[in-house]
Structure formats: structure tokens, C-alpha cells
XYZ file of C-alpha atoms in Angstrom:
153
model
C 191.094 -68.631 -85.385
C 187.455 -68.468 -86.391
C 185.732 -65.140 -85.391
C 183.345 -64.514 -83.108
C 180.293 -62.549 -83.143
C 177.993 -61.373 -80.091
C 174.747 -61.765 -80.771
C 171.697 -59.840 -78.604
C 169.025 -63.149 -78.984
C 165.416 -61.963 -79.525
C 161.982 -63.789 -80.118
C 159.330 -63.551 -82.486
C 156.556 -66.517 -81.376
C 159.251 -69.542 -81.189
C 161.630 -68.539 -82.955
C 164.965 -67.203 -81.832
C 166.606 -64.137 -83.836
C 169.992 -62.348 -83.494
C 170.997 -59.160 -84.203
C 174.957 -58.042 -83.941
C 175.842 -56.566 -80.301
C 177.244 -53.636 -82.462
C 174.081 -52.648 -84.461
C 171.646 -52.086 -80.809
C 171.835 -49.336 -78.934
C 169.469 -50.517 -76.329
C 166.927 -52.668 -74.937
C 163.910 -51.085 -73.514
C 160.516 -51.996 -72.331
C 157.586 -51.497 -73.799
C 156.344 -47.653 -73.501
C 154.005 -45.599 -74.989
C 154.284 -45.184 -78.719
C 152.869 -42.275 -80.494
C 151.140 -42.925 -83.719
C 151.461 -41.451 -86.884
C 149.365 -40.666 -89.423
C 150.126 -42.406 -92.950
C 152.463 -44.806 -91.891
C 152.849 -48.254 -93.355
C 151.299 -50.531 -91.089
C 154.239 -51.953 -89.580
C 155.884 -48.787 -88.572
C 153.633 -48.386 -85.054
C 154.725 -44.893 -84.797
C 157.533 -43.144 -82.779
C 158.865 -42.795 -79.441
C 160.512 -40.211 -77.320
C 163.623 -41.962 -75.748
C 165.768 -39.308 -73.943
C 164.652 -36.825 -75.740
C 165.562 -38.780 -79.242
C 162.252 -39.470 -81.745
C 162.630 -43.097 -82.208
C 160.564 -44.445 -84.982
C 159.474 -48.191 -84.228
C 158.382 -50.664 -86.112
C 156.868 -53.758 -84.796
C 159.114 -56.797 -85.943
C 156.186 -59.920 -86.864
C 153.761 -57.249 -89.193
C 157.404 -56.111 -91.175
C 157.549 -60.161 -91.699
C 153.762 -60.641 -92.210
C 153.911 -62.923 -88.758
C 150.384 -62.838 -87.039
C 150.634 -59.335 -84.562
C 149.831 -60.135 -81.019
C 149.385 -58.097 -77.874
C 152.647 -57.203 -75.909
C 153.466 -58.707 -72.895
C 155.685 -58.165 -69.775
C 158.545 -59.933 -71.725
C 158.283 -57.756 -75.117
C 160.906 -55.529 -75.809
C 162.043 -52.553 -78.060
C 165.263 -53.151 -79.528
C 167.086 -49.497 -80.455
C 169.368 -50.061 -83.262
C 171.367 -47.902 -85.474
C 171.132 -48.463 -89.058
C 172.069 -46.265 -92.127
C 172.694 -43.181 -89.472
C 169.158 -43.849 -88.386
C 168.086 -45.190 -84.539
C 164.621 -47.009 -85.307
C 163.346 -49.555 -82.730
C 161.926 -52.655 -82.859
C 159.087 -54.553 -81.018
C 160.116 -58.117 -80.150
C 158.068 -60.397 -77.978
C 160.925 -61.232 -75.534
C 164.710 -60.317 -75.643
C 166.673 -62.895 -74.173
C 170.499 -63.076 -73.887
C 173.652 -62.063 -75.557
C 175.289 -64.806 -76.913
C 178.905 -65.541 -78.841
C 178.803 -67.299 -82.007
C 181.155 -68.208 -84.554
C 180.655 -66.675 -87.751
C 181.620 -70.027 -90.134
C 178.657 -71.467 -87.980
C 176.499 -69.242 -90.331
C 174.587 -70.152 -93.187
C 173.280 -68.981 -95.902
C 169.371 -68.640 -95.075
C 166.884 -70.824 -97.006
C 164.530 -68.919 -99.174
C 161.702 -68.878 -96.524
C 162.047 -69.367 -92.663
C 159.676 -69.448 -90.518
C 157.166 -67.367 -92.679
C 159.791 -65.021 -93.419
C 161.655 -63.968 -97.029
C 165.179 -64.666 -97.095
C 165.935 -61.033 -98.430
C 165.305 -60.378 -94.643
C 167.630 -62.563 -93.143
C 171.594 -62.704 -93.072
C 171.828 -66.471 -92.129
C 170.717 -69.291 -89.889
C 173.760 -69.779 -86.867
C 174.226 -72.814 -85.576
C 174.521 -73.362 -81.914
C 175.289 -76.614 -80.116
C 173.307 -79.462 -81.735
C 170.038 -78.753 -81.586
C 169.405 -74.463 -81.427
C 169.258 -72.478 -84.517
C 169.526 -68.691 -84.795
C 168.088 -66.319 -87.439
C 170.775 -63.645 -87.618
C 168.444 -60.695 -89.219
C 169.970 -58.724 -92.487
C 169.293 -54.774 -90.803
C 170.078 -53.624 -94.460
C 166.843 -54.803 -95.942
C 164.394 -55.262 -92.905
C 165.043 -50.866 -93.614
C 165.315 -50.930 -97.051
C 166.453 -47.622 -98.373
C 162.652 -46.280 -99.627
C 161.622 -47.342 -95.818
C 164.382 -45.509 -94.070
C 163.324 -41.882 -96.100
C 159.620 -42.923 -94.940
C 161.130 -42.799 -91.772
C 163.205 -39.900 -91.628
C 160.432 -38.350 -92.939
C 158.453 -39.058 -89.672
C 161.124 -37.362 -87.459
C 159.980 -34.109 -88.950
């Protein structure tokens, strides 16, 4: 039997990303974000989430995608990676889906704008949809994850 993988769906503009059910912690609304100085320019600064400094980084400038102004449908996405909680900015997340993981392709060397380094596959579902299942491990590379740690102090 083929496994299956839940998938939290997210959007960036059109297109429709996934990230593992296992790797979020939680979806929350847009709040205020502190800013900090010397950041790159994609990491918008941090929040406080229950009393947890969450650094967050808005999703489209870490993939060079225009930035645009957040809306009643964007989201930040808590996940955990490399014993780190960051968030990320998303214009909309949508649903939690299954998939199968043969469905899963290896990702073209651009999509949508965006380096294949960043992504884990494209996932096939039904005949016409297409999902960008993100690679966590290199949208925080290891030199961006000490950046961040560095902005919990």
C-alpha cells in the first residue's frame, strides 16, 4: 500500500504549496510582528506567540516573489524545523489534504519563480491540481537558522 502524507495546503499568489501536517505547529492570523534590526530582508522580524519568540519570515521575499500587503486570508504558518519554531507569512492557508507520496515528483529546476533547491516535489492531485510540497531543510538553510537563533537573544 502506497503511503500517505497530510499535507496543510498554503498559497503564495496562485499557486498552491504543501507543507507536511507533522512539520506545523500552528496556523495563526496575522498579528503584530516586531522588527529587527539587521535582518535579511525576508526575515520580517519576530513574534511573541504564548510567550514563545517566533521569528517569521515572509514566504514570497525568501523566493524573490513580488511582496504584497496581507489580507484577511494571510496566515502565519508555525513550524518546527532543526529544533527551531520560525513562522511563515502565506497569503491564504487553505485545507489539509492526503496525498500519496509516489504521486510526488521530483521538482523542475524552476517553478513558479522559485529554485528547485527550495522545493521537495510537485504532488499530483486528481487530473488537473498540482502541489508544491516545500523542502523546510533549505527554505532554513543552516547559516539562516544561526541568523535566527541569533534573533531570539
Amino acid at each position: 500500500m502506497a503511503e500517505e502524507l497530510k499535507v496543510i495546503v498554503f498559497a503564495l499568489g496562485q499557486e498552491e504549496y504543501g507543507i507536511e501536517v507533522d512539520k506545523v505547529r500552528t496556523i495563526e492570523r496575522i498579528q503584530p510582528i516586531t522588527r529587527v534590526p539587521k535582518a535579511p530582508s525576508f526575515i520580517k522580524g519576530v513574534i511573541n506567540l504564548r510567550g514563545v519568540v517566533i521569528p517569521v519570515i515572509d514566504l514570497r521575499g525568501r523566493f524573490g516573489l513580488e511582496e504584497t500587503v496581507t489580507t484577511e486570508n494571510s496566515r502565519i504558518i508555525i513550524v518546527a524545523a532543526n529544533e527551531l519554531e520560525v513562522g511563515f507569512i502565506v497569503d491564504s492557508a487553505n485545507d489539509v489534504i492526503d496525498i500519496d507520496a509516489e504521486s510526488i515528483d521530483s521538482p523542475p529546476e524552476v517553478v513558479g519563480g522559485i529554485k528547485a533547491k527550495y522545493l521537495h516535489g510537485i504532488a499530483k492531485i486528481g487530473e488537473k491540481r498540482l502541489l508544491v510540497m516545500l523542502n523546510l531543510s533549505e527554505v532554513l538553510n543552516r547559516k539562516e537558522i544561526m541568523q535566527l537563533e541569533q534573533l531570539e537573544v
